[in-house]
mmCIF file of C-alpha atoms and ligand atoms in Angstrom:
data_model
loop_
_atom_site.group_PDB
_atom_site.id
_atom_site.type_symbol
_atom_site.label_atom_id
_atom_site.label_comp_id
_atom_site.label_asym_id
_atom_site.label_seq_id
_atom_site.Cartn_x
_atom_site.Cartn_y
_atom_site.Cartn_z
ATOM 1 C CA MET A 433 -8.105 -17.376 -282.028
ATOM 2 C CA ILE A 434 -11.177 -16.047 -280.236
ATOM 3 C CA PRO A 435 -12.112 -18.986 -277.999
ATOM 4 C CA PHE A 436 -15.768 -19.863 -277.560
ATOM 5 C CA LEU A 437 -15.406 -19.492 -273.785
ATOM 6 C CA ASP A 438 -12.195 -18.537 -271.961
ATOM 7 C CA LEU A 439 -12.697 -20.056 -268.500
ATOM 8 C CA LYS A 440 -9.146 -19.299 -267.424
ATOM 9 C CA LYS A 441 -9.709 -15.617 -268.109
ATOM 10 C CA ILE A 442 -13.082 -15.693 -266.319
ATOM 11 C CA ASN A 443 -11.517 -17.085 -263.134
ATOM 12 C CA LYS A 444 -8.238 -15.133 -263.272
ATOM 13 C CA PRO A 445 -9.488 -12.110 -261.245
ATOM 14 C CA TYR A 446 -10.382 -14.450 -258.373
ATOM 15 C CA GLU A 447 -7.020 -16.242 -258.238
ATOM 16 C CA ILE A 448 -5.711 -14.699 -255.024
ATOM 17 C CA ALA A 449 -9.095 -14.834 -253.285
ATOM 18 C CA PHE A 450 -9.456 -18.511 -254.291
ATOM 19 C CA GLN A 451 -6.053 -19.286 -252.786
ATOM 20 C CA GLU A 452 -6.993 -17.533 -249.561
ATOM 21 C CA LYS A 453 -10.261 -19.460 -249.487
ATOM 22 C CA LEU A 454 -8.433 -22.774 -249.922
ATOM 23 C CA LYS A 455 -6.126 -21.815 -247.083
ATOM 24 C CA SER A 456 -9.025 -20.926 -244.807
ATOM 25 C CA VAL A 457 -10.897 -24.194 -245.535
ATOM 26 C CA LEU A 458 -7.662 -26.122 -244.930
ATOM 27 C CA GLU A 459 -7.136 -24.359 -241.622
ATOM 28 C CA ASN A 460 -10.725 -24.964 -240.639
ATOM 29 C CA GLY A 461 -10.272 -28.717 -241.059
ATOM 30 C CA TRP A 462 -13.971 -29.182 -241.967
ATOM 31 C CA TYR A 463 -14.400 -30.242 -245.584
ATOM 32 C CA VAL A 464 -17.994 -31.417 -246.077
ATOM 33 C CA LEU A 465 -21.211 -29.476 -245.279
ATOM 34 C CA GLY A 466 -19.518 -26.757 -243.289
ATOM 35 C CA LYS A 467 -19.713 -22.993 -242.935
ATOM 36 C CA GLU A 468 -19.035 -22.216 -246.604
ATOM 37 C CA VAL A 469 -21.965 -24.357 -247.789
ATOM 38 C CA GLU A 470 -24.235 -22.855 -245.161
ATOM 39 C CA THR A 471 -23.176 -19.320 -246.077
ATOM 40 C CA PHE A 472 -23.680 -19.993 -249.767
ATOM 41 C CA GLU A 473 -27.098 -21.579 -249.229
ATOM 42 C CA LYS A 474 -28.244 -18.473 -247.340
ATOM 43 C CA ALA A 475 -26.752 -16.073 -249.893
ATOM 44 C CA PHE A 476 -28.119 -17.922 -252.916
ATOM 45 C CA ALA A 477 -31.604 -18.287 -251.408
ATOM 46 C CA GLY A 478 -31.541 -14.536 -250.790
ATOM 47 C CA TYR A 479 -30.280 -13.822 -254.298
ATOM 48 C CA CYS A 480 -33.040 -15.974 -255.832
ATOM 49 C CA GLU A 481 -35.636 -14.532 -253.424
ATOM 50 C CA SER A 482 -36.444 -18.075 -252.334
ATOM 51 C CA LYS A 483 -37.030 -19.243 -248.772
ATOM 52 C CA TYR A 484 -34.705 -22.250 -249.003
ATOM 53 C CA CYS A 485 -31.579 -23.276 -250.872
ATOM 54 C CA ILE A 486 -30.136 -26.790 -250.701
ATOM 55 C CA GLY A 487 -26.599 -27.265 -252.046
ATOM 56 C CA VAL A 488 -26.104 -30.514 -253.998
ATOM 57 C CA GLY A 489 -23.428 -32.244 -256.070
ATOM 58 C CA ASN A 490 -24.389 -31.025 -259.557
ATOM 59 C CA GLY A 491 -27.258 -29.771 -261.719
ATOM 60 C CA LEU A 492 -28.484 -33.203 -262.755
ATOM 61 C CA ASP A 493 -28.732 -34.301 -259.126
ATOM 62 C CA ALA A 494 -30.576 -31.081 -258.280
ATOM 63 C CA LEU A 495 -33.304 -32.074 -260.738
ATOM 64 C CA VAL A 496 -33.351 -35.753 -259.738
ATOM 65 C CA LEU A 497 -33.580 -34.876 -256.046
ATOM 66 C CA ILE A 498 -36.482 -32.458 -256.587
ATOM 67 C CA PHE A 499 -38.440 -35.305 -258.179
ATOM 68 C CA LYS A 500 -37.350 -37.839 -255.547
ATOM 69 C CA GLY A 501 -38.361 -35.351 -252.868
ATOM 70 C CA CYS A 502 -41.808 -35.032 -254.423
ATOM 71 C CA VAL A 503 -42.097 -38.844 -254.469
ATOM 72 C CA GLU A 504 -41.057 -38.946 -250.816
ATOM 73 C CA LEU A 505 -43.833 -36.440 -250.015
ATOM 74 C CA ARG A 506 -46.276 -38.559 -252.066
ATOM 75 C CA LYS A 507 -46.915 -35.672 -254.433
ATOM 76 C CA LEU A 508 -45.571 -37.846 -257.263
ATOM 77 C CA GLN A 509 -45.413 -41.576 -257.821
ATOM 78 C CA LYS A 510 -43.604 -43.975 -260.127
ATOM 79 C CA GLY A 511 -44.969 -43.773 -263.679
ATOM 80 C CA ASP A 512 -46.342 -40.226 -263.426
ATOM 81 C CA GLU A 513 -45.868 -38.089 -266.507
ATOM 82 C CA VAL A 514 -43.737 -34.943 -266.625
ATOM 83 C CA ILE A 515 -44.067 -32.400 -269.462
ATOM 84 C CA VAL A 516 -40.647 -31.290 -270.747
ATOM 85 C CA PRO A 517 -39.361 -29.386 -273.814
ATOM 86 C CA ALA A 518 -38.216 -31.749 -276.605
ATOM 87 C CA ASN A 519 -35.137 -29.642 -277.416
ATOM 88 C CA THR A 520 -33.618 -29.441 -273.944
ATOM 89 C CA TYR A 521 -30.177 -30.611 -272.871
ATOM 90 C CA ILE A 522 -30.096 -34.340 -272.158
ATOM 91 C CA ALA A 523 -29.692 -33.928 -268.372
ATOM 92 C CA THR A 524 -33.208 -32.498 -268.036
ATOM 93 C CA ILE A 525 -34.692 -35.679 -269.454
ATOM 94 C CA LEU A 526 -32.313 -38.044 -267.634
ATOM 95 C CA ALA A 527 -33.487 -36.528 -264.344
ATOM 96 C CA ILE A 528 -37.117 -37.449 -265.010
ATOM 97 C CA LEU A 529 -36.136 -41.024 -265.940
ATOM 98 C CA GLN A 530 -33.852 -41.440 -262.933
ATOM 99 C CA ALA A 531 -36.782 -40.629 -260.655
ATOM 100 C CA ASP A 532 -38.866 -43.388 -262.366
ATOM 101 C CA LEU A 533 -41.134 -40.826 -264.018
ATOM 102 C CA ILE A 534 -42.090 -40.548 -267.679
ATOM 103 C CA PRO A 535 -40.928 -37.608 -269.819
ATOM 104 C CA ILE A 536 -43.526 -36.266 -272.252
ATOM 105 C CA LEU A 537 -41.759 -34.236 -274.922
ATOM 106 C CA VAL A 538 -43.326 -30.990 -276.144
ATOM 107 C CA GLU A 539 -42.084 -28.842 -279.030
ATOM 108 C CA PRO A 540 -40.524 -25.414 -278.387
ATOM 109 C CA ARG A 541 -41.260 -22.179 -280.197
ATOM 110 C CA LEU A 542 -38.805 -21.742 -283.051
ATOM 111 C CA GLU A 543 -38.347 -18.054 -282.106
ATOM 112 C CA THR A 544 -37.437 -18.443 -278.417
ATOM 113 C CA TYR A 545 -36.243 -22.076 -278.280
ATOM 114 C CA ASN A 546 -38.381 -22.418 -275.130
ATOM 115 C CA ILE A 547 -41.345 -24.765 -274.620
ATOM 116 C CA ASN A 548 -44.508 -23.629 -276.407
ATOM 117 C CA PRO A 549 -47.234 -23.408 -273.732
ATOM 118 C CA GLU A 550 -49.941 -23.634 -276.410
ATOM 119 C CA LEU A 551 -48.842 -27.219 -277.136
ATOM 120 C CA ILE A 552 -48.849 -28.394 -273.524
ATOM 121 C CA GLN A 553 -52.608 -28.759 -273.106
ATOM 122 C CA GLU A 554 -52.942 -31.525 -275.736
ATOM 123 C CA LYS A 555 -50.260 -33.604 -273.970
ATOM 124 C CA ILE A 556 -51.964 -33.558 -270.578
ATOM 125 C CA THR A 557 -53.470 -36.869 -269.433
ATOM 126 C CA SER A 558 -54.737 -38.168 -266.099
ATOM 127 C CA LYS A 559 -51.123 -39.210 -265.374
ATOM 128 C CA THR A 560 -49.613 -35.759 -265.937
ATOM 129 C CA LYS A 561 -48.353 -34.499 -262.577
ATOM 130 C CA ALA A 562 -45.604 -31.985 -263.319
ATOM 131 C CA ILE A 563 -44.145 -29.536 -265.823
ATOM 132 C CA LEU A 564 -40.373 -29.241 -266.046
ATOM 133 C CA ALA A 565 -39.715 -25.856 -267.647
ATOM 134 C CA VAL A 566 -36.225 -25.090 -268.952
ATOM 135 C CA HIS A 567 -34.935 -21.531 -269.368
ATOM 136 C CA LEU A 568 -32.851 -22.615 -272.321
ATOM 137 C CA TYR A 569 -29.796 -20.588 -273.363
ATOM 138 C CA GLY A 570 -30.589 -18.237 -270.439
ATOM 139 C CA GLN A 571 -34.017 -16.969 -271.521
ATOM 140 C CA LEU A 572 -36.944 -17.227 -269.142
ATOM 141 C CA ALA A 573 -39.600 -19.664 -270.359
ATOM 142 C CA GLU A 574 -43.196 -18.379 -270.554
ATOM 143 C CA MET A 575 -43.840 -18.934 -266.862
ATOM 144 C CA LYS A 576 -47.104 -17.000 -266.657
ATOM 145 C CA ALA A 577 -48.739 -19.318 -269.195
ATOM 146 C CA ILE A 578 -47.017 -22.410 -267.755
ATOM 147 C CA ASN A 579 -48.090 -21.589 -264.207
ATOM 148 C CA ALA A 580 -51.672 -21.001 -265.370
ATOM 149 C CA ILE A 581 -51.742 -24.512 -266.890
ATOM 150 C CA ALA A 582 -50.200 -25.950 -263.730
ATOM 151 C CA GLU A 583 -52.806 -24.159 -261.645
ATOM 152 C CA LYS A 584 -55.646 -25.488 -263.763
ATOM 153 C CA HIS A 585 -54.460 -29.113 -263.651
ATOM 154 C CA ASN A 586 -52.870 -29.063 -260.218
ATOM 155 C CA LEU A 587 -49.358 -29.792 -261.501
ATOM 156 C CA ILE A 588 -45.991 -29.377 -259.814
ATOM 157 C CA VAL A 589 -43.756 -26.814 -261.542
ATOM 158 C CA VAL A 590 -40.039 -27.538 -261.674
ATOM 159 C CA GLU A 591 -37.616 -25.134 -263.342
ATOM 160 C CA ASP A 592 -34.287 -26.146 -264.863
ATOM 161 C CA CYS A 593 -32.246 -22.982 -264.233
ATOM 162 C CA ALA A 594 -28.863 -24.513 -265.117
ATOM 163 C CA GLN A 595 -28.420 -21.915 -267.880
ATOM 164 C CA SER A 596 -30.303 -19.016 -266.310
ATOM 165 C CA HIS A 597 -28.714 -17.934 -263.015
ATOM 166 C CA GLY A 598 -30.056 -14.498 -262.207
ATOM 167 C CA VAL A 599 -32.880 -14.502 -264.704
ATOM 168 C CA ASN A 600 -35.589 -15.144 -262.203
ATOM 169 C CA SER A 601 -34.102 -13.532 -259.127
ATOM 170 C CA LYS A 602 -36.081 -10.334 -259.596
ATOM 171 C CA PHE A 603 -38.916 -12.081 -261.356
ATOM 172 C CA LYS A 604 -39.614 -14.567 -258.542
ATOM 173 C CA SER A 605 -40.980 -11.988 -256.154
ATOM 174 C CA ASP A 606 -43.306 -10.418 -258.724
ATOM 175 C CA LYS A 607 -46.368 -12.646 -258.771
ATOM 176 C CA LYS A 608 -48.017 -10.508 -261.452
ATOM 177 C CA LEU A 609 -45.252 -11.513 -263.848
ATOM 178 C CA GLN A 610 -45.555 -15.161 -262.955
ATOM 179 C CA PHE A 611 -49.254 -15.837 -262.700
ATOM 180 C CA SER A 612 -52.380 -14.942 -264.640
ATOM 181 C CA ASP A 613 -54.891 -12.814 -262.733
ATOM 182 C CA THR A 614 -57.331 -15.677 -262.271
ATOM 183 C CA ALA A 615 -54.563 -17.992 -261.068
ATOM 184 C CA LEU A 616 -53.184 -15.475 -258.576
ATOM 185 C CA SER A 617 -55.516 -16.575 -255.803
ATOM 186 C CA GLY A 618 -54.199 -20.134 -255.770
ATOM 187 C CA VAL A 619 -50.517 -19.268 -256.069
ATOM 188 C CA GLU A 620 -49.540 -20.425 -252.613
ATOM 189 C CA GLU A 621 -50.711 -23.976 -253.274
ATOM 190 C CA LEU A 622 -48.519 -24.555 -256.332
ATOM 191 C CA LEU A 623 -45.527 -26.718 -255.446
ATOM 192 C CA GLN A 624 -42.463 -25.226 -257.114
ATOM 193 C CA ALA A 625 -38.728 -25.852 -257.091
ATOM 194 C CA SER A 626 -35.779 -24.751 -259.220
ATOM 195 C CA ALA A 627 -32.558 -26.598 -260.061
ATOM 196 C CA TYR A 628 -29.181 -24.921 -260.637
ATOM 197 C CA SER A 629 -25.822 -26.179 -261.893
ATOM 198 C CA PHE A 630 -22.474 -24.547 -261.064
ATOM 199 C CA TYR A 631 -20.532 -26.481 -263.694
ATOM 200 C CA PRO A 632 -17.544 -24.273 -264.663
ATOM 201 C CA GLY A 633 -19.049 -23.000 -267.927
ATOM 202 C CA LYS A 634 -22.374 -21.829 -266.460
ATOM 203 C CA ASN A 635 -23.058 -18.139 -265.732
ATOM 204 C CA LEU A 636 -22.191 -18.856 -262.097
ATOM 205 C CA GLY A 637 -19.567 -21.591 -262.206
ATOM 206 C CA CYS A 638 -17.225 -23.123 -259.659
ATOM 207 C CA LEU A 639 -13.963 -25.024 -260.252
ATOM 208 C CA GLY A 640 -15.558 -28.446 -260.531
ATOM 209 C CA ASP A 641 -19.057 -29.816 -260.123
ATOM 210 C CA GLY A 642 -21.714 -28.175 -257.997
ATOM 211 C CA GLY A 643 -25.459 -27.584 -257.897
ATOM 212 C CA ALA A 644 -28.334 -26.259 -255.828
ATOM 213 C CA ILE A 645 -32.096 -26.388 -255.422
ATOM 214 C CA THR A 646 -34.253 -23.428 -254.418
ATOM 215 C CA THR A 647 -37.840 -23.651 -253.204
ATOM 216 C CA ASN A 648 -40.331 -21.861 -250.961
ATOM 217 C CA ASP A 649 -41.875 -25.118 -249.757
ATOM 218 C CA PRO A 650 -40.751 -25.999 -246.211
ATOM 219 C CA GLU A 651 -41.712 -29.698 -246.442
ATOM 220 C CA LEU A 652 -39.880 -30.205 -249.710
ATOM 221 C CA ALA A 653 -36.821 -28.337 -248.395
ATOM 222 C CA LYS A 654 -36.730 -30.537 -245.287
ATOM 223 C CA VAL A 655 -36.850 -33.726 -247.347
ATOM 224 C CA LEU A 656 -34.166 -32.418 -249.733
ATOM 225 C CA PHE A 657 -31.716 -31.544 -246.933
ATOM 226 C CA SER A 658 -32.116 -35.150 -245.832
ATOM 227 C CA LEU A 659 -32.124 -36.847 -249.279
ATOM 228 C CA ARG A 660 -28.810 -35.268 -250.365
ATOM 229 C CA ASN A 661 -27.136 -36.691 -247.264
ATOM 230 C CA TYR A 662 -28.079 -40.421 -247.154
ATOM 231 C CA GLY A 663 -31.644 -39.619 -246.122
ATOM 232 C CA SER A 664 -30.383 -38.463 -242.788
ATOM 233 C CA GLU A 665 -30.874 -35.227 -240.883
ATOM 234 C CA LYS A 666 -29.395 -36.512 -237.681
ATOM 235 C CA LYS A 667 -26.186 -38.523 -238.059
ATOM 236 C CA TYR A 668 -26.839 -42.308 -238.268
ATOM 237 C CA HIS A 669 -30.629 -41.792 -238.229
ATOM 238 C CA ASN A 670 -32.043 -42.444 -241.712
ATOM 239 C CA GLU A 671 -35.581 -41.315 -242.465
ATOM 240 C CA CYS A 672 -35.617 -42.074 -246.179
ATOM 241 C CA ILE A 673 -33.538 -43.720 -248.899
ATOM 242 C CA GLY A 674 -31.181 -40.908 -249.779
ATOM 243 C CA VAL A 675 -28.049 -40.415 -251.852
ATOM 244 C CA ASN A 676 -24.690 -38.747 -251.383
ATOM 245 C CA SER A 677 -24.948 -35.516 -253.360
ATOM 246 C CA ARG A 678 -23.630 -32.587 -251.377
ATOM 247 C CA LEU A 679 -22.286 -29.257 -252.573
ATOM 248 C CA ASP A 680 -18.565 -29.435 -251.840
ATOM 249 C CA GLU A 681 -17.349 -27.108 -249.085
ATOM 250 C CA LEU A 682 -14.426 -25.757 -251.114
ATOM 251 C CA GLN A 683 -16.598 -25.178 -254.207
ATOM 252 C CA ALA A 684 -19.134 -23.376 -252.019
ATOM 253 C CA GLY A 685 -16.273 -21.189 -250.799
ATOM 254 C CA PHE A 686 -15.381 -20.284 -254.391
ATOM 255 C CA LEU A 687 -19.039 -19.621 -255.204
ATOM 256 C CA ASN A 688 -19.318 -17.285 -252.210
ATOM 257 C CA LEU A 689 -16.584 -15.193 -253.853
ATOM 258 C CA LYS A 690 -18.217 -15.201 -257.291
ATOM 259 C CA LEU A 691 -21.921 -14.724 -256.466
ATOM 260 C CA PRO A 692 -21.631 -10.962 -255.740
ATOM 261 C CA HIS A 693 -20.403 -10.458 -259.335
ATOM 262 C CA LEU A 694 -23.139 -12.478 -261.055
ATOM 263 C CA ASP A 695 -25.434 -9.527 -261.820
ATOM 264 C CA SER A 696 -22.666 -7.415 -263.356
ATOM 265 C CA ASP A 697 -21.414 -10.439 -265.342
ATOM 266 C CA ASN A 698 -24.922 -10.979 -266.714
ATOM 267 C CA GLU A 699 -25.111 -7.275 -267.574
ATOM 268 C CA LYS A 700 -21.918 -7.654 -269.621
ATOM 269 C CA ARG A 701 -23.412 -10.624 -271.464
ATOM 270 C CA ARG A 702 -26.540 -8.592 -272.259
ATOM 271 C CA ALA A 703 -24.445 -5.684 -273.538
ATOM 272 C CA ILE A 704 -22.657 -8.029 -275.976
ATOM 273 C CA ALA A 705 -25.992 -9.554 -277.032
ATOM 274 C CA LYS A 706 -27.353 -6.057 -277.736
ATOM 275 C CA ARG A 707 -24.395 -5.346 -280.008
ATOM 276 C CA TYR A 708 -24.694 -8.667 -281.851
ATOM 277 C CA LEU A 709 -28.422 -8.096 -282.335
ATOM 278 C CA SER A 710 -28.096 -4.585 -283.716
ATOM 279 C CA GLU A 711 -24.860 -4.930 -285.683
ATOM 280 C CA ILE A 712 -24.920 -8.407 -287.248
ATOM 281 C CA LYS A 713 -26.572 -7.859 -290.610
ATOM 282 C CA ASN A 714 -26.584 -10.914 -292.827
ATOM 283 C CA ASN A 715 -29.674 -12.487 -294.367
ATOM 284 C CA LYS A 716 -28.095 -15.953 -294.116
ATOM 285 C CA ILE A 717 -28.180 -15.648 -290.333
ATOM 286 C CA VAL A 718 -31.239 -15.722 -288.049
ATOM 287 C CA LEU A 719 -30.584 -13.883 -284.787
ATOM 288 C CA PRO A 720 -32.171 -14.967 -281.484
ATOM 289 C CA PHE A 721 -35.359 -13.353 -280.176
ATOM 290 C CA TRP A 722 -35.031 -11.098 -277.132
ATOM 291 C CA ASP A 723 -37.535 -8.576 -275.751
ATOM 292 C CA PHE A 724 -34.646 -6.530 -274.270
ATOM 293 C CA SER A 725 -35.947 -7.070 -270.737
ATOM 294 C CA ASN A 726 -33.863 -8.656 -267.980
ATOM 295 C CA ASN A 727 -35.544 -11.990 -268.696
ATOM 296 C CA HIS A 728 -32.455 -13.204 -270.540
ATOM 297 C CA VAL A 729 -28.943 -13.739 -269.167
ATOM 298 C CA PHE A 730 -27.434 -14.975 -272.452
ATOM 299 C CA HIS A 731 -25.732 -18.078 -271.164
ATOM 300 C CA LEU A 732 -25.487 -18.684 -274.907
ATOM 301 C CA PHE A 733 -26.000 -16.480 -277.963
ATOM 302 C CA VAL A 734 -27.534 -18.903 -280.429
ATOM 303 C CA ILE A 735 -27.983 -18.053 -284.115
ATOM 304 C CA ARG A 736 -29.479 -20.208 -286.860
ATOM 305 C CA THR A 737 -28.280 -20.727 -290.407
ATOM 306 C CA GLU A 738 -29.156 -23.216 -293.145
ATOM 307 C CA ASN A 739 -25.681 -24.414 -293.952
ATOM 308 C CA ARG A 740 -24.296 -24.509 -290.451
ATOM 309 C CA GLU A 741 -21.186 -26.594 -291.134
ATOM 310 C CA LYS A 742 -20.123 -24.139 -293.836
ATOM 311 C CA LEU A 743 -20.544 -21.131 -291.516
ATOM 312 C CA GLN A 744 -18.730 -22.866 -288.661
ATOM 313 C CA GLU A 745 -15.832 -23.758 -290.968
ATOM 314 C CA TYR A 746 -15.689 -20.166 -292.292
ATOM 315 C CA LEU A 747 -15.507 -18.851 -288.724
ATOM 316 C CA ILE A 748 -12.716 -21.291 -287.844
ATOM 317 C CA GLN A 749 -10.796 -20.126 -290.937
ATOM 318 C CA ASN A 750 -11.166 -16.655 -289.457
ATOM 319 C CA ASN A 751 -10.055 -17.722 -285.970
ATOM 320 C CA ILE A 752 -13.464 -17.649 -284.297
ATOM 321 C CA GLN A 753 -14.465 -20.697 -282.291
ATOM 322 C CA THR A 754 -18.154 -21.650 -282.063
ATOM 323 C CA VAL A 755 -20.037 -24.562 -280.478
ATOM 324 C CA ILE A 756 -23.304 -26.350 -281.360
ATOM 325 C CA HIS A 757 -25.908 -26.554 -278.571
ATOM 326 C CA TYR A 758 -26.917 -29.229 -279.419
ATOM 327 C CA PRO A 759 -26.232 -31.354 -282.521
ATOM 328 C CA ILE A 760 -28.608 -34.292 -281.782
ATOM 329 C CA PRO A 761 -32.100 -33.902 -280.251
ATOM 330 C CA PRO A 762 -32.856 -36.143 -277.253
ATOM 331 C CA HIS A 763 -35.489 -38.190 -279.133
ATOM 332 C CA GLN A 764 -32.890 -39.147 -281.754
ATOM 333 C CA GLN A 765 -30.219 -40.242 -279.265
ATOM 334 C CA LYS A 766 -29.250 -43.921 -279.166
ATOM 335 C CA ALA A 767 -29.907 -43.947 -275.439
ATOM 336 C CA PHE A 768 -33.592 -43.219 -276.124
ATOM 337 C CA SER A 769 -34.264 -45.782 -278.836
ATOM 338 C CA GLN A 770 -37.925 -45.932 -277.752
ATOM 339 C CA TRP A 771 -38.366 -42.391 -279.178
ATOM 340 C CA ASN A 772 -36.211 -42.670 -282.295
ATOM 341 C CA LYS A 773 -39.246 -43.008 -284.599
ATOM 342 C CA LEU A 774 -41.047 -39.968 -283.156
ATOM 343 C CA SER A 775 -41.096 -36.744 -285.111
ATOM 344 C CA PHE A 776 -40.538 -33.269 -283.650
ATOM 345 C CA PRO A 777 -39.988 -31.052 -286.706
ATOM 346 C CA ILE A 778 -39.256 -27.787 -284.856
ATOM 347 C CA THR A 779 -36.837 -29.479 -282.485
ATOM 348 C CA GLU A 780 -35.131 -31.232 -285.408
ATOM 349 C CA LYS A 781 -34.809 -27.970 -287.351
ATOM 350 C CA ILE A 782 -33.271 -26.268 -284.314
ATOM 351 C CA HIS A 783 -30.721 -29.031 -283.833
ATOM 352 C CA LYS A 784 -29.797 -28.874 -287.518
ATOM 353 C CA GLU A 785 -29.346 -25.103 -287.710
ATOM 354 C CA VAL A 786 -28.136 -23.676 -284.396
ATOM 355 C CA LEU A 787 -24.674 -22.317 -283.730
ATOM 356 C CA SER A 788 -23.491 -20.550 -280.566
ATOM 357 C CA LEU A 789 -21.259 -17.477 -280.932
ATOM 358 C CA PRO A 790 -18.640 -16.518 -278.330
ATOM 359 C CA ILE A 791 -20.254 -14.595 -275.444
ATOM 360 C CA SER A 792 -18.965 -14.128 -271.900
ATOM 361 C CA PRO A 793 -18.178 -11.380 -269.391
ATOM 362 C CA VAL A 794 -14.519 -11.410 -270.509
ATOM 363 C CA LEU A 795 -15.085 -11.086 -274.262
ATOM 364 C CA THR A 796 -13.588 -7.683 -275.189
ATOM 365 C CA ALA A 797 -15.180 -4.936 -277.297
ATOM 366 C CA SER A 798 -12.613 -5.432 -280.049
ATOM 367 C CA GLU A 799 -13.296 -9.171 -280.102
ATOM 368 C CA VAL A 800 -17.005 -8.409 -280.457
ATOM 369 C CA ASP A 801 -16.169 -5.934 -283.273
ATOM 370 C CA TYR A 802 -14.212 -8.650 -285.042
ATOM 371 C CA VAL A 803 -16.923 -11.350 -284.720
ATOM 372 C CA ILE A 804 -19.516 -8.910 -286.123
ATOM 373 C CA GLU A 805 -17.235 -7.860 -288.997
ATOM 374 C CA ILE A 806 -16.448 -11.437 -290.016
ATOM 375 C CA LEU A 807 -20.103 -12.496 -289.832
ATOM 376 C CA ASN A 808 -21.185 -9.528 -291.948
ATOM 377 C CA GLN A 809 -18.624 -10.505 -294.603
ATOM 378 C CA TYR A 810 -19.961 -14.067 -294.824
HETATM 379 C C1 PLP B 1183 -25.649 -28.042 -267.453
HETATM 380 C C2 PLP B 1183 -27.078 -28.399 -267.492
HETATM 381 C C3 PLP B 1183 -27.626 -29.383 -266.650
HETATM 382 C C4 PLP B 1183 -26.794 -30.292 -265.794
HETATM 383 O O1 PLP B 1183 -25.929 -29.695 -264.917
HETATM 384 P P1 PLP B 1183 -24.649 -30.535 -264.389
HETATM 385 O O2 PLP B 1183 -24.139 -29.721 -263.253
HETATM 386 O O3 PLP B 1183 -23.698 -30.618 -265.530
HETATM 387 O O4 PLP B 1183 -25.139 -31.862 -263.948
HETATM 388 C C5 PLP B 1183 -28.984 -29.569 -266.671
HETATM 389 N N1 PLP B 1183 -29.780 -28.863 -267.491
HETATM 390 C C6 PLP B 1183 -29.304 -27.944 -268.337
HETATM 391 C C7 PLP B 1183 -30.256 -27.184 -269.209
HETATM 392 C C8 PLP B 1183 -27.929 -27.679 -268.382
HETATM 393 O O5 PLP B 1183 -27.453 -26.765 -269.235
#
């Protein structure tokens, strides 16, 4: 069986280093917010070309805390509207709700699965205060267009990078890629922050839960360092109503070992994607769009097909495991009964037709050969 994602194999090369790290943390006797977290925050900020990195408990908390931080700074208030893609993973939307803000769902482009900037304008009201862009499946959203809209309407831009570690590291420093020429002048005033998850299956994953926020804004960073730790910067002095959501010291230690390999891991994912894109030839299968730039880290390789259950069953018969990301769109979830009557045709089509093929840095060339062969015989 070719597993969808072999986490054991991904972490195997680090086994001895992980054990040494555990030993060193044990010997240190400092288990929460210690040297490993500090080292990782510096390294990850550097990697993302951001001024600040704040380690937190998981990806969902990273998003929630960004919004709570903006509320604390009075840049947002309860009931403000946040633009978000309708086809995102549920956590993106939960974060907006947990910060007492209102998600406004916008359809994606069918080709890229990312939010369609052309549809944002019509959803903007006097209450719109932020755009939450998601780089879904690992592909950079259309940030130049999104930032131009944010500039025009003075909106906060938050990025959900839980599936896109490494995609914007090089991109962040290139303002020409991010902003339209007319918007370039006002770039410094845009409030921006990005949320990351280090859940084991992500492109950079630890051995449990973990997350981080990156931002260039010193005021937001200061509030976030405090919010994640009971609203306290100085022990027993509480400036705001915070939470307990800290990146675990041991997990940070593991991440310090894995971060240096992230770029080469992403390169391996792209190499597999290139092969799938050029060698899968079957008119029953729609392959994902990619411009062959580094703006995609292929967290997932997502195809579409009309009779998905049939294809998935055929692949299982042939010992290839696939996963659906995701089977039910957020607006049709029971948890969001207030949206169940809404219609988002593109989002609904995506959720009906998508199927994710195996892709990871440890998938071998012969496994890729086999997946391609079986798909071409379908
Ligand atoms: C995984 C994920 C999250 C949540 O991250 P957790 O660490 O699991 O809380 C948020 N958004 C997206 C797009 C994700 O894929």
